[in-house]
């Protein structure tokens, strides 16, 4: 697996950005990242009413102990933008999914707005893994193995931080 994520310095801190492209209409890719039965295939299921300001329950089904957590929907602008945030034992998570379509291809730009640098190597590898799971779910191909991502991608993300 080759890492693709980029660390971008912003006025607010750091953003971890990963991009995936799909030969599919934007509405179909939007459904893959927002419909519970489809997110369950690559990330995990979620429950609740997904509207800006609402809190939903999300299960990270492919983590140890498959934990459930609460996530706040910050913005939901179908089919172009979803922003969510959560707080857990690993810190605060501020995530954005930005979709655009051109000539039958939809680009998904995933942005994790980071509060600090300490967990970037593991976080970057984790999001690479989950987004590759999304691709596999969409294409009907075998799911990747996390062992191919971490710790193998750690040096790449450490270099991105020094960048």
Short mmCIF file of C-alpha atoms in Angstrom, two decimals:
data_model
loop_
_atom_site.label_atom_id
_atom_site.label_comp_id
_atom_site.label_asym_id
_atom_site.label_seq_id
_atom_site.Cartn_x
_atom_site.Cartn_y
_atom_site.Cartn_z
CA UNK A 1 0.00 0.00 0.00
CA UNK A 2 1.32 3.41 -0.93
CA UNK A 3 0.30 6.31 1.34
CA UNK A 4 -1.30 9.32 -0.32
CA UNK A 5 -2.15 11.62 2.58
CA UNK A 6 -0.71 15.10 2.81
CA UNK A 7 -0.13 17.26 5.85
CA UNK A 8 -1.10 20.87 5.14
CA UNK A 9 -0.21 23.75 7.44
CA UNK A 10 -3.15 26.13 7.86
CA UNK A 11 -3.73 29.26 9.95
CA UNK A 12 -5.67 27.05 12.39
CA UNK A 13 -2.99 24.34 12.64
CA UNK A 14 -2.58 21.18 10.59
CA UNK A 15 -4.87 19.37 8.19
CA UNK A 16 -4.40 15.77 7.14
CA UNK A 17 -5.88 15.49 3.64
CA UNK A 18 -6.52 12.33 1.65
CA UNK A 19 -8.15 12.15 -1.76
CA UNK A 20 -9.87 9.27 -3.52
CA UNK A 21 -11.58 9.30 -6.93
CA UNK A 22 -14.45 7.11 -8.08
CA UNK A 23 -15.93 6.64 -11.53
CA UNK A 24 -19.41 7.14 -10.16
CA UNK A 25 -22.00 9.90 -9.78
CA UNK A 26 -21.62 12.16 -6.77
CA UNK A 27 -24.96 11.01 -5.30
CA UNK A 28 -23.75 7.40 -5.23
CA UNK A 29 -20.48 8.29 -3.49
CA UNK A 30 -22.42 10.51 -1.06
CA UNK A 31 -24.60 7.51 -0.21
CA UNK A 32 -21.46 5.44 0.47
CA UNK A 33 -20.33 7.90 3.14
CA UNK A 34 -23.71 8.78 4.67
CA UNK A 35 -26.15 5.84 4.53
CA UNK A 36 -25.80 3.58 7.61
CA UNK A 37 -26.07 0.30 5.71
CA UNK A 38 -23.32 1.45 3.33
CA UNK A 39 -21.00 2.96 5.95
CA UNK A 40 -21.30 -0.33 7.86
CA UNK A 41 -19.42 -2.06 5.02
CA UNK A 42 -16.25 0.00 5.34
CA UNK A 43 -16.30 2.07 8.55
CA UNK A 44 -19.14 0.97 10.76
CA UNK A 45 -22.81 1.61 11.30
CA UNK A 46 -24.34 4.72 12.79
CA UNK A 47 -27.64 5.54 14.44
CA UNK A 48 -29.63 8.70 14.96
CA UNK A 49 -30.99 11.64 13.05
CA UNK A 50 -28.22 13.10 10.91
CA UNK A 51 -28.81 16.83 10.80
CA UNK A 52 -26.56 19.79 11.59
CA UNK A 53 -26.19 20.07 15.36
CA UNK A 54 -27.47 16.53 15.99
CA UNK A 55 -25.51 13.87 17.83
CA UNK A 56 -25.33 10.43 16.26
CA UNK A 57 -23.93 7.16 17.61
CA UNK A 58 -21.18 5.69 15.45
CA UNK A 59 -19.48 2.31 15.73
CA UNK A 60 -15.94 1.99 14.48
CA UNK A 61 -16.54 -1.64 13.59
CA UNK A 62 -12.99 -2.41 12.51
CA UNK A 63 -11.17 -1.24 15.66
CA UNK A 64 -10.32 -3.31 18.73
CA UNK A 65 -13.48 -3.93 20.76
CA UNK A 66 -15.57 -2.21 18.00
CA UNK A 67 -16.29 0.88 20.14
CA UNK A 68 -19.37 3.08 19.82
CA UNK A 69 -18.97 6.81 20.21
CA UNK A 70 -20.97 9.96 19.84
CA UNK A 71 -20.32 12.23 16.88
CA UNK A 72 -21.79 15.69 16.32
CA UNK A 73 -22.91 16.55 12.82
CA UNK A 74 -21.41 20.00 12.24
CA UNK A 75 -22.56 20.40 8.62
CA UNK A 76 -24.48 18.25 6.17
CA UNK A 77 -24.80 19.71 2.68
CA UNK A 78 -25.79 16.83 0.37
CA UNK A 79 -24.11 15.72 -1.80
CA UNK A 80 -21.05 17.94 -1.38
CA UNK A 81 -20.02 18.36 2.26
CA UNK A 82 -20.24 16.48 5.53
CA UNK A 83 -18.45 17.76 8.64
CA UNK A 84 -18.47 15.89 11.95
CA UNK A 85 -16.66 16.09 15.26
CA UNK A 86 -16.18 13.86 18.25
CA UNK A 87 -14.14 13.60 21.41
CA UNK A 88 -12.76 10.30 22.69
CA UNK A 89 -9.81 9.00 24.71
CA UNK A 90 -7.51 9.86 21.77
CA UNK A 91 -8.54 13.53 21.64
CA UNK A 92 -10.82 15.68 19.53
CA UNK A 93 -11.68 14.70 15.98
CA UNK A 94 -12.80 17.30 13.44
CA UNK A 95 -13.45 15.67 10.07
CA UNK A 96 -14.72 16.94 6.73
CA UNK A 97 -15.69 15.02 3.61
CA UNK A 98 -15.83 17.19 0.50
CA UNK A 99 -17.18 15.76 -2.75
CA UNK A 100 -17.05 17.14 -6.28
CA UNK A 101 -17.95 15.59 -9.62
CA UNK A 102 -16.56 16.20 -13.07
CA UNK A 103 -16.97 14.19 -16.27
CA UNK A 104 -18.47 11.15 -14.49
CA UNK A 105 -15.80 10.98 -11.78
CA UNK A 106 -16.40 11.95 -8.18
CA UNK A 107 -13.52 13.13 -6.04
CA UNK A 108 -13.75 12.60 -2.30
CA UNK A 109 -11.47 14.88 -0.31
CA UNK A 110 -11.22 13.74 3.31
CA UNK A 111 -9.80 16.32 5.72
CA UNK A 112 -8.94 15.68 9.37
CA UNK A 113 -8.38 19.03 11.08
CA UNK A 114 -5.68 18.19 13.63
CA UNK A 115 -5.17 19.77 17.01
CA UNK A 116 -1.57 18.60 17.36
CA UNK A 117 1.10 16.47 15.68
CA UNK A 118 1.56 13.69 18.21
CA UNK A 119 -0.74 11.06 16.66
CA UNK A 120 -0.34 11.97 12.98
CA UNK A 121 1.63 8.86 11.86
CA UNK A 122 -0.96 6.46 13.26
CA UNK A 123 -3.92 8.64 12.33
CA UNK A 124 -2.71 9.02 8.75
CA UNK A 125 -2.25 5.27 8.35
CA UNK A 126 -5.67 4.69 9.89
CA UNK A 127 -7.48 7.01 7.48
CA UNK A 128 -5.59 5.52 4.51
CA UNK A 129 -6.86 2.11 5.67
CA UNK A 130 -10.46 3.23 6.09
CA UNK A 131 -10.59 5.07 2.76
CA UNK A 132 -9.12 2.01 1.03
CA UNK A 133 -11.86 0.00 2.76
CA UNK A 134 -14.38 2.42 1.23
CA UNK A 135 -12.85 1.81 -2.21
CA UNK A 136 -12.94 -1.97 -1.69
CA UNK A 137 -16.58 -1.83 -0.52
CA UNK A 138 -17.54 0.22 -3.57
CA UNK A 139 -15.64 -2.03 -5.99
CA UNK A 140 -16.49 -5.37 -4.39
CA UNK A 141 -12.82 -6.25 -3.93
CA UNK A 142 -11.19 -7.85 -0.86
CA UNK A 143 -10.82 -5.63 2.19
CA UNK A 144 -7.30 -4.46 3.04
CA UNK A 145 -5.42 -5.66 6.11
CA UNK A 146 -4.45 -2.96 8.63
CA UNK A 147 -1.09 -4.68 9.11
CA UNK A 148 -0.19 -3.40 5.62
CA UNK A 149 -0.74 0.19 6.79
CA UNK A 150 0.67 0.48 10.26
CA UNK A 151 3.49 0.65 11.18
CA UNK A 152 4.60 0.56 7.51
CA UNK A 153 3.25 4.05 6.76
CA UNK A 154 4.65 5.66 9.91
CA UNK A 155 7.86 6.96 8.25
CA UNK A 156 5.88 8.50 5.38
CA UNK A 157 3.71 10.53 7.75
CA UNK A 158 6.67 11.47 9.93
CA UNK A 159 8.34 12.86 6.77
CA UNK A 160 5.12 14.75 5.95
CA UNK A 161 5.31 16.46 9.34
CA UNK A 162 8.92 17.52 8.74
CA UNK A 163 7.98 18.56 5.24
#
